[in-house]
Amino acid sequence: MIKESRKISAMPRKTKEEVIEFFKTEKGKHKIYMTKTGLENATIKTFPQLFAVISKSNIRSLLGSEFYAFDKTIEDAGRFTFTEVDTLADFFKVDFEVMARFIRKNQLISKKKNKKN
């Protein structure tokens, strides 16, 4: 008896334009507002919390990052460039300083984790 092999294909990654178009919809605007409020009030403190609202793949597409490179950037938030921080700030409709502070806090969190290991 021969088993039929199934090919599992990943969903194609959205383009930057598709991501931007989705976040112009009512559902997308709501997610942006929730994230903006969370970043400004510091209730969103970590990337996993951020990704619970807006998927990692959407943010990766927005920044134009590759899968593994983006994961390394998340692990070491100090790898974010000023342009990426500015892009995220514009996307979430927050001041650059708010986004930079969020990234800096995550950088410090990852440093503490690395020291413990």
Coordinates of C-alpha atoms in Angstrom, one line a residue, residues 39-104:
L39 CA 2.6 51.4 23.1
E40 CA 1.8 54.9 24.4
N41 CA 0.5 53.6 27.8
A42 CA 3.3 51.1 28.0
T43 CA 0.8 48.2 28.4
I44 CA 2.4 46.5 25.4
K45 CA 5.9 45.8 26.7
T46 CA 7.3 42.9 24.7
F47 CA 7.3 41.8 21.1
P48 CA 5.1 38.7 21.9
Q49 CA 2.4 41.1 23.2
L50 CA 2.7 43.2 20.1
F51 CA 2.5 40.1 17.9
A52 CA -0.7 39.0 19.7
V53 CA -2.4 42.0 18.1
I54 CA -0.5 42.3 14.8
S55 CA 1.2 39.3 13.3
K56 CA 4.9 39.0 13.1
S57 CA 4.6 38.2 9.4
N58 CA 2.7 41.5 8.7
I59 CA 5.4 43.5 10.5
R60 CA 8.2 41.6 8.8
S61 CA 6.5 42.4 5.4
L62 CA 6.1 46.0 6.3
L63 CA 9.8 46.3 7.1
G64 CA 10.8 44.2 4.1
S65 CA 12.8 41.8 6.3
E66 CA 13.6 38.2 5.6
F67 CA 12.3 35.5 8.0
Y68 CA 15.5 34.6 9.8
A69 CA 16.9 38.1 9.8
F70 CA 13.7 39.5 11.4
D71 CA 13.8 36.8 14.1
K72 CA 17.4 37.7 14.9
T73 CA 16.4 41.4 15.1
I74 CA 13.6 40.5 17.5
E75 CA 16.0 38.5 19.6
D76 CA 18.4 41.4 19.7
A77 CA 16.3 44.5 19.4
G78 CA 19.5 46.6 19.1
R79 CA 19.7 45.5 15.5
F80 CA 16.7 47.7 14.6
T81 CA 17.8 50.6 12.4
F82 CA 16.5 54.2 12.8
T83 CA 14.6 53.7 9.5
E84 CA 12.9 50.6 10.8
V85 CA 12.0 52.3 14.1
D86 CA 10.6 55.3 12.1
T87 CA 8.6 53.0 9.8
L88 CA 7.1 51.2 12.8
A89 CA 6.3 54.6 14.5
D90 CA 4.6 55.8 11.4
F91 CA 2.7 52.6 11.0
F92 CA 1.4 52.5 14.6
K93 CA 0.9 56.3 14.5
V94 CA 3.1 57.0 17.6
D95 CA 6.0 59.4 18.1
F96 CA 9.4 58.1 17.2
E97 CA 10.4 58.3 20.8
V98 CA 7.6 56.0 21.9
M99 CA 8.7 53.4 19.4
A100 CA 12.3 53.8 20.2
R101 CA 11.6 53.4 24.0
F102 CA 9.6 50.2 23.3
I103 CA 12.5 48.8 21.2
R104 CA 15.1 49.9 23.9

